[in-house]
Coordinates of C-alpha atoms and ligand atoms in Angstrom, one line a residue:
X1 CA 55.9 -73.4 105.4
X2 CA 59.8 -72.8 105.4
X3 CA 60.5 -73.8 108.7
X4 CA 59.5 -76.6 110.1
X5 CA 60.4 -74.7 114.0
X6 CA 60.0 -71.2 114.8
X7 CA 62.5 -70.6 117.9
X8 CA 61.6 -67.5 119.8
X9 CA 64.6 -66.5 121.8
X10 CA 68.3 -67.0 120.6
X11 CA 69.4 -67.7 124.5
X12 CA 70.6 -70.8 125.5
X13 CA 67.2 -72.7 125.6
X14 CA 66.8 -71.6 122.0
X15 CA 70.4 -72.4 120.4
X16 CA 70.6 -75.6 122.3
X17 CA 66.6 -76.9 121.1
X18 CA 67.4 -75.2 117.5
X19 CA 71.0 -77.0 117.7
X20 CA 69.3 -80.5 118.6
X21 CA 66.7 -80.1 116.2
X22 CA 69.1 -79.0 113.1
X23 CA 70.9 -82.4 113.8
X24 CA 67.9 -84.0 113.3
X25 CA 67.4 -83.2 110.1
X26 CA 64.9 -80.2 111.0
X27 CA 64.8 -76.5 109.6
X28 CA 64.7 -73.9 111.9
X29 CA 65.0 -70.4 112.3
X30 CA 65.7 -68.4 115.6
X31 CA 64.7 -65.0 116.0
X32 CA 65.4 -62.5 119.0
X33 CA 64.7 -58.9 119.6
X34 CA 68.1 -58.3 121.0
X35 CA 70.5 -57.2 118.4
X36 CA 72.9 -59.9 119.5
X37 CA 72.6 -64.3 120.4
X38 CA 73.1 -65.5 123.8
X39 CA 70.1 -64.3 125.7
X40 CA 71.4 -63.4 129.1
X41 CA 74.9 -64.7 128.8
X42 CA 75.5 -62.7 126.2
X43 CA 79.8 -61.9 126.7
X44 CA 81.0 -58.2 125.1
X45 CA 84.7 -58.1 124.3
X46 CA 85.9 -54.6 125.9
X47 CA 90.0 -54.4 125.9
X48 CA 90.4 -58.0 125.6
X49 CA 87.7 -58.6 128.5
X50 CA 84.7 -60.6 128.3
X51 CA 82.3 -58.6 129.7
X52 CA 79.2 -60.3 130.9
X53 CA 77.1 -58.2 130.2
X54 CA 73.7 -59.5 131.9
X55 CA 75.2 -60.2 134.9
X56 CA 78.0 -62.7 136.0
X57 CA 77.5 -66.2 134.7
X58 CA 79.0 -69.1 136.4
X59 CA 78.4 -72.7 134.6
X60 CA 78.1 -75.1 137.0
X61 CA 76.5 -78.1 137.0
X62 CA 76.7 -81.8 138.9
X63 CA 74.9 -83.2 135.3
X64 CA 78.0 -84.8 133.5
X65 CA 75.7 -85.2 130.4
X66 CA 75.2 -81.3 130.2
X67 CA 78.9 -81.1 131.2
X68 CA 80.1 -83.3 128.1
X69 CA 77.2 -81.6 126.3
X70 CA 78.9 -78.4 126.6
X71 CA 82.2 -79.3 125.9
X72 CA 81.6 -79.6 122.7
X73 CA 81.4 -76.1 121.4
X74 CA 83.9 -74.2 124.6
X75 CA 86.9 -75.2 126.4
X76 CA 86.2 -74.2 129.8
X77 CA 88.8 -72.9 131.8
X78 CA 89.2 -73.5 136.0
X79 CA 87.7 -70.6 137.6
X80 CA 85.6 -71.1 140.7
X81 CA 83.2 -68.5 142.2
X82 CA 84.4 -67.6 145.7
X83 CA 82.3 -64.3 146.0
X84 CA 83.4 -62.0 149.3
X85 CA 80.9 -60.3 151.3
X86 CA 81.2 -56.8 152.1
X87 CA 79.6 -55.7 155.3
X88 CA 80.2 -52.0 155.8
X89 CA 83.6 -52.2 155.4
X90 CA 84.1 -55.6 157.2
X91 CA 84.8 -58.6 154.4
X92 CA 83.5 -62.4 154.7
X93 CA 84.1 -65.1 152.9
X94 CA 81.3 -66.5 151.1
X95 CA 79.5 -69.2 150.9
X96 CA 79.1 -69.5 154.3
X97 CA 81.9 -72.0 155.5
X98 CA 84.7 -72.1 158.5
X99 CA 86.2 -68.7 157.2
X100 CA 83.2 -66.9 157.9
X101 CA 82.3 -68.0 161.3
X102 CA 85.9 -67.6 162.3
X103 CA 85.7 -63.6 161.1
X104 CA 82.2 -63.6 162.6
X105 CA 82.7 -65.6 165.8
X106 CA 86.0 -66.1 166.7
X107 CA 85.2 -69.9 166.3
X108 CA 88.6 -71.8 165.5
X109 CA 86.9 -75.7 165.0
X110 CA 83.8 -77.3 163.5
X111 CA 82.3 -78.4 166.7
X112 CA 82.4 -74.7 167.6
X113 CA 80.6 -73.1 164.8
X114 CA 78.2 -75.9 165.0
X115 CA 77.6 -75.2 168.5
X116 CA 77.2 -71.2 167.7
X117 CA 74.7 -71.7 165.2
X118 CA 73.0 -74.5 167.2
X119 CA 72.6 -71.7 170.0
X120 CA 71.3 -69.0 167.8
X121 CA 68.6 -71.3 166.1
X122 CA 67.4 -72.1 169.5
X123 CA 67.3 -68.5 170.9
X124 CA 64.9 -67.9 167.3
X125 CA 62.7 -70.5 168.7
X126 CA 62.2 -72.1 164.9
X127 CA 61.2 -75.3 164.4
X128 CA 60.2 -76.1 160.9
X129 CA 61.0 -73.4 159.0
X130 CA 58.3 -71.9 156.8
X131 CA 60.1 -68.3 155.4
X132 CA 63.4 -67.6 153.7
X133 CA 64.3 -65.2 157.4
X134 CA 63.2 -68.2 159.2
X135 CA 65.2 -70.6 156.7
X136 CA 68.2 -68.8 156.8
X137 CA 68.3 -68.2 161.1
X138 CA 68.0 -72.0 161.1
X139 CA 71.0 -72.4 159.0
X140 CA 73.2 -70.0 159.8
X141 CA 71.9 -68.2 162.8
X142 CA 70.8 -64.7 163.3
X143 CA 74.7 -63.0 163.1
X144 CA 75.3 -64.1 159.8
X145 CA 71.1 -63.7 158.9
X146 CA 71.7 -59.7 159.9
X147 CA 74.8 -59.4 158.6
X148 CA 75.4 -61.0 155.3
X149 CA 71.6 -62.2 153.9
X150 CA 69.1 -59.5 155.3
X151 CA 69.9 -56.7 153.5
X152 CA 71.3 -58.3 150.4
X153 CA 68.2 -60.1 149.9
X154 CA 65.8 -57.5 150.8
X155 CA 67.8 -55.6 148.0
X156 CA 68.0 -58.2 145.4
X157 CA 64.0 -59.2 145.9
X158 CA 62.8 -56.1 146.6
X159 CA 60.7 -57.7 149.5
X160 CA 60.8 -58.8 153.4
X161 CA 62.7 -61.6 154.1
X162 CA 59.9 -63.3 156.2
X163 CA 58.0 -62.8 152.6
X164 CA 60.3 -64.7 150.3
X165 CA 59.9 -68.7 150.0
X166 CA 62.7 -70.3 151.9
X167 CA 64.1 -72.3 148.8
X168 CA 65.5 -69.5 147.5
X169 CA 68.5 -69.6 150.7
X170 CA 68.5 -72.9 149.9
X171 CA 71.2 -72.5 146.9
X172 CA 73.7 -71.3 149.1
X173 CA 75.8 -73.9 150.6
X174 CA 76.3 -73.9 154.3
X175 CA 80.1 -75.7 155.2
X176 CA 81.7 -76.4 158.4
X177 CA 84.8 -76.8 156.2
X178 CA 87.2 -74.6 154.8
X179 CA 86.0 -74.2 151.1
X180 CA 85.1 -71.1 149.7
X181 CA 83.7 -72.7 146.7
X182 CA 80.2 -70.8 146.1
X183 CA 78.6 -73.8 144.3
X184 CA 78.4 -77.7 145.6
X185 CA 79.0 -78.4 141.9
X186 CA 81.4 -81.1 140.2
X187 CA 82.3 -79.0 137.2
X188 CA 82.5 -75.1 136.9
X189 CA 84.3 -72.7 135.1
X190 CA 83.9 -69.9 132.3
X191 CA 84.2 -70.6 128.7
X192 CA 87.9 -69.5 126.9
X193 CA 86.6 -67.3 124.1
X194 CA 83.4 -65.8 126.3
X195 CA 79.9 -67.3 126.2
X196 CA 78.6 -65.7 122.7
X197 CA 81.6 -67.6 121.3
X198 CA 80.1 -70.9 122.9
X199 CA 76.4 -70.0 121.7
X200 CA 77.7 -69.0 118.1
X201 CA 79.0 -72.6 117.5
X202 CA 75.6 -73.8 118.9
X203 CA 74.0 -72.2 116.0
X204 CA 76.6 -72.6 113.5
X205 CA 74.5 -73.6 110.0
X206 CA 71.3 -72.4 111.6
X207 CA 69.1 -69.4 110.4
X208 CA 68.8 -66.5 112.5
X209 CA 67.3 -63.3 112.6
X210 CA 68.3 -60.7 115.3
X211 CA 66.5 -57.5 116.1
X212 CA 63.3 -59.0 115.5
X213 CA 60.2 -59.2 117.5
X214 CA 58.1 -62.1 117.6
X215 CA 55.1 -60.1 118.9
X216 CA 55.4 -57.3 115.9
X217 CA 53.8 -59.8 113.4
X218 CA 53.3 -62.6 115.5
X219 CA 50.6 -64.3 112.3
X220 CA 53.2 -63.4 109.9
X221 CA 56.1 -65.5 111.9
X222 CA 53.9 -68.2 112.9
X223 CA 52.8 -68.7 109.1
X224 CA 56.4 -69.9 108.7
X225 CA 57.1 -72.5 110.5
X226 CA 55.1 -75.5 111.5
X227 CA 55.9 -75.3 115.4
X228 CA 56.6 -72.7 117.5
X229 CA 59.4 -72.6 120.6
X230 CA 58.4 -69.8 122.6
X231 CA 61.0 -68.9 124.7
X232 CA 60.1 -65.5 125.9
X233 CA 57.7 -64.4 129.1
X234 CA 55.1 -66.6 129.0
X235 CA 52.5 -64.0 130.4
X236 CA 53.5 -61.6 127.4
X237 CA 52.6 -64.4 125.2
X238 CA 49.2 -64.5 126.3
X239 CA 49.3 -60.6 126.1
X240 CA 49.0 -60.0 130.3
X241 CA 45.8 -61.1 130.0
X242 CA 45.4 -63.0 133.2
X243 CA 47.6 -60.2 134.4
X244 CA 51.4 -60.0 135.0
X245 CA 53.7 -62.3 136.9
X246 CA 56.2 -60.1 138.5
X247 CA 59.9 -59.9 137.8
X248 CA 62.7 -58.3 139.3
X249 CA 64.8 -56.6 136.9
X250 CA 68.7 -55.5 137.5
X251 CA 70.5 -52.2 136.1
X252 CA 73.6 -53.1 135.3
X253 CA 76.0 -49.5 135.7
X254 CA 79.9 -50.7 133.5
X255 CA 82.5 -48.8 133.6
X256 CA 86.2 -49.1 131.8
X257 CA 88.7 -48.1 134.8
X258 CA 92.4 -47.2 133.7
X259 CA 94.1 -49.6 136.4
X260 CA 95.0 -53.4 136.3
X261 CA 93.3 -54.6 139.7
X262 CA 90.0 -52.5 141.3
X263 CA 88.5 -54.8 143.8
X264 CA 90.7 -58.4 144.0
X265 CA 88.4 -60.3 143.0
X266 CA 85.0 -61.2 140.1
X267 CA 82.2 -60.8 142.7
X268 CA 81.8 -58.9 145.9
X269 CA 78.9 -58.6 147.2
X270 CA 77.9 -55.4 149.2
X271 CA 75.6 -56.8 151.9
X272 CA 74.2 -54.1 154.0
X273 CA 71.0 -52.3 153.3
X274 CA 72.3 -49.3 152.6
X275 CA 74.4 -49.5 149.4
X276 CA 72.0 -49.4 146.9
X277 CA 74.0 -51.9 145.1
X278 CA 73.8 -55.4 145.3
X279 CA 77.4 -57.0 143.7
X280 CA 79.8 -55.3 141.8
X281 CA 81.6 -57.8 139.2
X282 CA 85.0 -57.3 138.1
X283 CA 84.8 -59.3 134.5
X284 CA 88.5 -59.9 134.2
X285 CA 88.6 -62.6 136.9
X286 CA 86.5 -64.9 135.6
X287 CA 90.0 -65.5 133.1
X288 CA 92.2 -65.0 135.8
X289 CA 92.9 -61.3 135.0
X290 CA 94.1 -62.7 131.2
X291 CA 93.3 -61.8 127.7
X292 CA 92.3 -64.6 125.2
X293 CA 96.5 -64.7 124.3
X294 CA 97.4 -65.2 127.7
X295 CA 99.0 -61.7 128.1
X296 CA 98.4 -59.5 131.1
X297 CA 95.5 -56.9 130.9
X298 CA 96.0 -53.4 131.8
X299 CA 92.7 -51.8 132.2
X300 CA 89.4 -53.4 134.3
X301 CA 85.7 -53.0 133.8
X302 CA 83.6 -53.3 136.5
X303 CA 79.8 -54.0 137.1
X304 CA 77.5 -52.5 139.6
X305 CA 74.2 -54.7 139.9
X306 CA 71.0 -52.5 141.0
X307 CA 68.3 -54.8 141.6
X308 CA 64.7 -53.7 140.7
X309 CA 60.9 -54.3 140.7
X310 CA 60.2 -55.1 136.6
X311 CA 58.0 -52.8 134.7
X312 CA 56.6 -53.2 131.1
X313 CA 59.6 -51.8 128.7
X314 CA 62.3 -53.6 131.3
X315 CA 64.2 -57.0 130.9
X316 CA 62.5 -59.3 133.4
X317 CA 65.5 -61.3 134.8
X318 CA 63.9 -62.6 138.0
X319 CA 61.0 -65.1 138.2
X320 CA 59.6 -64.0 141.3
X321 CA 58.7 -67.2 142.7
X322 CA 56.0 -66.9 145.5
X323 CA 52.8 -67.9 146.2
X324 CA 50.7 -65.6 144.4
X325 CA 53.3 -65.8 141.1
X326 CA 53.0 -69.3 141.3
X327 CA 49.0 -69.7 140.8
X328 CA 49.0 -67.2 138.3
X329 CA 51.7 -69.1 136.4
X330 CA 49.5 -72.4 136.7
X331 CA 46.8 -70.4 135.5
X332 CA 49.3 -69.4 132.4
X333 CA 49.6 -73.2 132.1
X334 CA 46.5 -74.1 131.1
X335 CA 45.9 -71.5 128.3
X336 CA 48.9 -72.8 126.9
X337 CA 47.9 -76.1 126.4
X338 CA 45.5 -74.6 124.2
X339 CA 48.3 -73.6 122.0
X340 CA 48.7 -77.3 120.6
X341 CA 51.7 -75.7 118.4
X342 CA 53.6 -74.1 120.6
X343 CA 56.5 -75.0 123.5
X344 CA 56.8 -72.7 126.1
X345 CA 60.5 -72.9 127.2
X346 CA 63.4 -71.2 129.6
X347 CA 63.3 -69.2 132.2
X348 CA 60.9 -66.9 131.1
X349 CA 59.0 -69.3 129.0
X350 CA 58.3 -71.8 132.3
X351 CA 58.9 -69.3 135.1
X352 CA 61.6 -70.8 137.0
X353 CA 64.7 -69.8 138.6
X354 CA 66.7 -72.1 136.3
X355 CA 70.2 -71.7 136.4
X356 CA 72.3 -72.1 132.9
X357 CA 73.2 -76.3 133.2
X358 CA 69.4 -76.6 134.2
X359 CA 68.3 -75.1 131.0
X360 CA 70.7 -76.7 128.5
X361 CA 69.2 -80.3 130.2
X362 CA 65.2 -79.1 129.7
X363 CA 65.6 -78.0 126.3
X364 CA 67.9 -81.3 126.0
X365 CA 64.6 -83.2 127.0
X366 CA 62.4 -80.9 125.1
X367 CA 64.0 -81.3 121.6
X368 CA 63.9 -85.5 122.8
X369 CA 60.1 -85.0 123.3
X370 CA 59.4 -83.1 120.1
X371 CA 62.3 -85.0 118.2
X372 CA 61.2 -88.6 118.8
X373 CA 59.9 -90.4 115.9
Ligands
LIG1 P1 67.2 -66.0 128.0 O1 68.7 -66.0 128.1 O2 66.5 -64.9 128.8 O3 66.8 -65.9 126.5 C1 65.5 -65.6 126.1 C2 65.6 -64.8 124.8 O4 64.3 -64.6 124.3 C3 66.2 -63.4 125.1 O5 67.4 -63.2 124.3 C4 65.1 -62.4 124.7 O6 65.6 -61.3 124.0 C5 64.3 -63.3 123.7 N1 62.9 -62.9 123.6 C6 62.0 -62.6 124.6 N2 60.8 -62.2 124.0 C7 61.0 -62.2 122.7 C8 60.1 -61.8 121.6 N3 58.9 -61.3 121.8 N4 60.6 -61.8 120.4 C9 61.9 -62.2 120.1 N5 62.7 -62.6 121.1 C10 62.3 -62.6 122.4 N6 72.9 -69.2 135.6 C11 74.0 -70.0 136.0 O7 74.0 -71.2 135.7 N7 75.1 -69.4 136.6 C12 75.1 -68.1 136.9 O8 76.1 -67.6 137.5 C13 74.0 -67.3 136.6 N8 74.0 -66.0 136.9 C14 72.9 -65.2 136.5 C15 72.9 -63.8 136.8 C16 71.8 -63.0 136.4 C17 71.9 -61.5 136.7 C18 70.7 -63.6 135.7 C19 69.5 -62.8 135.3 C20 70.7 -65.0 135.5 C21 71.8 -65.8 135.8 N9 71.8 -67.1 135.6 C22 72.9 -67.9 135.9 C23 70.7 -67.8 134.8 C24 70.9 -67.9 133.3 O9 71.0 -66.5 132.8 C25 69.7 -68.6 132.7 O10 69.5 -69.8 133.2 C26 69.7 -68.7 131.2 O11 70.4 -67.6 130.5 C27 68.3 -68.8 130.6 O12 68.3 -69.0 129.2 P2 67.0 -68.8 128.4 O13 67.3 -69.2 127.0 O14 65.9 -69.5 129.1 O15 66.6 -67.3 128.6
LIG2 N1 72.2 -64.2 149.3 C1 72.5 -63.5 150.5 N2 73.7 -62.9 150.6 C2 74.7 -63.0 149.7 C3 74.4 -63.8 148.6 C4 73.2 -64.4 148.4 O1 71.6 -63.3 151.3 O2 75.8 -62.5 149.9 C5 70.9 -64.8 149.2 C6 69.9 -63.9 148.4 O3 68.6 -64.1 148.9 C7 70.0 -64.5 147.0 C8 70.1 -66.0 147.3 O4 70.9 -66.0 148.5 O5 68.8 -64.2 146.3 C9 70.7 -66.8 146.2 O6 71.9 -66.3 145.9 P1 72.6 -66.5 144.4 O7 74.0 -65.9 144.5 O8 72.5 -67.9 144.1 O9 71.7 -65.6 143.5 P2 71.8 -65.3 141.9 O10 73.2 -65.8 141.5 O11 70.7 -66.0 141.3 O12 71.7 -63.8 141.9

């Protein structure tokens, strides 16, 4: 054995387990079958812009242990998401908060949006509410529900509203303030430098081998090391065979645009059914429209998200978290505690909608678990 762990997965569950495990005192060696580290935020330098390149990535977090945590390998800079709904041409601000039920409503005070929403949640008739449509009318009410969630949702999940579990509405804050901060968070911002920069120093001194697919000689990789952190989909693992847990996968269309400024802003999300795009992202924001130096940037690059039903050969970005997905996942469960040397880790590894701060803290307590003695 060279290794005493195998880490499947050079994303953030992997560099941070790999990283906490180096310091103490273990070998390890990381492979992934991307050709770069990072996982899914992965940053591209194009013209001095850090391009994410999976999708916009936003660390947030209200854990100050994962806030210090991360401080130590990227000075973050200030940036806070304040995403702007387009409707057909009409813009809202996002989350929803005071400016958007002014520009919906006309409302000027608190008391008034309340009331307004109070009123629509009534004329729905819902009382405890059991589906993300039913969750998001008894937030919001039902001009804001067809307006700005409907048809971005129904894009994005690829399903009926009434068919989505209502936690997943649940991450957007509702305000009757005037804050168009996207996320009830006590720290946010972007890393200076991009996040590959932050992951690199996570694995600085560790082994790893890009490129590289665990499953192409899974005996050969697991004769290596004396554990195994599996940190991929955990249905793949087990080779589909209680049959696949669904994902939604995104197409991500870049382009490099000769012009300093093409939308305003990093995220705008296009809300009606009809675009078939959910959000473009305009990467340069995220450092307030600045190269690394500081200097003024003349060109953009812009993202346009298509959101997708996964298929084998696609990156599954989504867990899909329903009912049905759920139980099979359980089912996943219990094979793997046959696998007495192997952690199943990450988004993909547990199946869960975690967001970046929520990963760093469960491989944090993973590598705690493992690391004990
Ligand atoms: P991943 O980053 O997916 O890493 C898993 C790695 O395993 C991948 O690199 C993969 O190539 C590798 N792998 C899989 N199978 C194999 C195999 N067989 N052999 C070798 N390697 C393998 N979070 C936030 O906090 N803020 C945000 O704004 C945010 N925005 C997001 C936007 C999008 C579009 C998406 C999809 C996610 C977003 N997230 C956000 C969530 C964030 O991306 C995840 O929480 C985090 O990246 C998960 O890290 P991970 O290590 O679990 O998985
Ligand atoms: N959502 C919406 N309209 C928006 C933005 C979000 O209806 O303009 C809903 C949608 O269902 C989405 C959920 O809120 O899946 C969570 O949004 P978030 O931005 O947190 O999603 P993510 O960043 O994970 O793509």
């Amino acid at each position: 054995m060279n290794y005493d762990y195998l880490i499947v997965g050079a994303g953030l569950y992997g560099a941070v387990f790999a990283r906490e495990a180096k310091a103490r005192g273990k070998r390890c060696l990381v492979i992934d079958k991307r050709n770069h580290i990072a996982g899914n935020v992965y940053t591209a330098k194009v013209e001095g812009i850090h391009v994410h390149q999976y999708g916009a990535h936003i660390f947030h977090t209200n854990d100050t242990a994962v806030w210090n945590y991360v401080q130590q390998f990227a000075v973050f800079n200030r940036y806070t998401n304040s995403p702007v709904a387009n409707y057909k041409g009409e813009l809202f601000s996002l989350p929803f908060n005071m400016y958007t039920f002014n520009k919906m409503w006309g409302v000027i005070t608190p008391q008034e949006a309340a009331a307004k929403i109070e009123e629509q949640r009534k004329a729905a008739n819902i009382t405890e509410p059991r589906s993300l449509e039913e969750q998001a009318i008894s937030l919001v009410g039902t001009d804001i529900y067809e307006k700005l969630i409907k048809g971005y949702t129904q894009k994005q999940w690829g399903r009926e509203c009434k068919d989505l579990p209502a936690f997943i509405i649940k991450r957007l804050p509702v305000r009757l303030t005037f804050d168009n901060n996207y996320f009830n968070a006590l720290y946010q911002g972007i890393p200076n430098g991009g996040y590959t920069r932050m992951v690199e120093r996570m694995l600085e001194g560790i082994d790893v081998k890009l490129s590289t697919d665990y499953f192409a000689n899974r005996a050969y990789w697991n004769g290596i090391a004396e554990r195994v952190i599996f940190t991929g989909p955990i249905d793949a693992y087990f080779d589909y065979k209680l049959g696949h847990l669904e994902y939604r996968s995104v197409r991500f269309e870049t382009e490099l645009l000769d012009m300093p400024n093409y939308q305003g802003n990093a995220v705008v999300n296009y809300t009606d059914a009809e675009t078939s795009w959910t959000r473009i992202i305009e990467h340069k924001w995220f450092a307030f429209g600045k190269a690394d130096d500081g200097s003024d940037l003349p060109k953009t690059v812009i993202s346009r998200e298509y959101s997708s039903e996964w298929k084998p050969g696609e990156e599954p970005y989504y867990p899909v978290n329903d009912e049905r997905n759920s139980q099979l996942y359980q089912r996943y469960c219990e094979l793997a505690k046959g696998e007495t040397n192997v952690r199943f880790g990450g988004r993909l590894g547990e199946y869960k909608y975690y967001d970046m701060d929520q990963v760093i803290a469960a491989a944090l307590s993973a590598a705690a678990a493992e690391l004990k003695a």
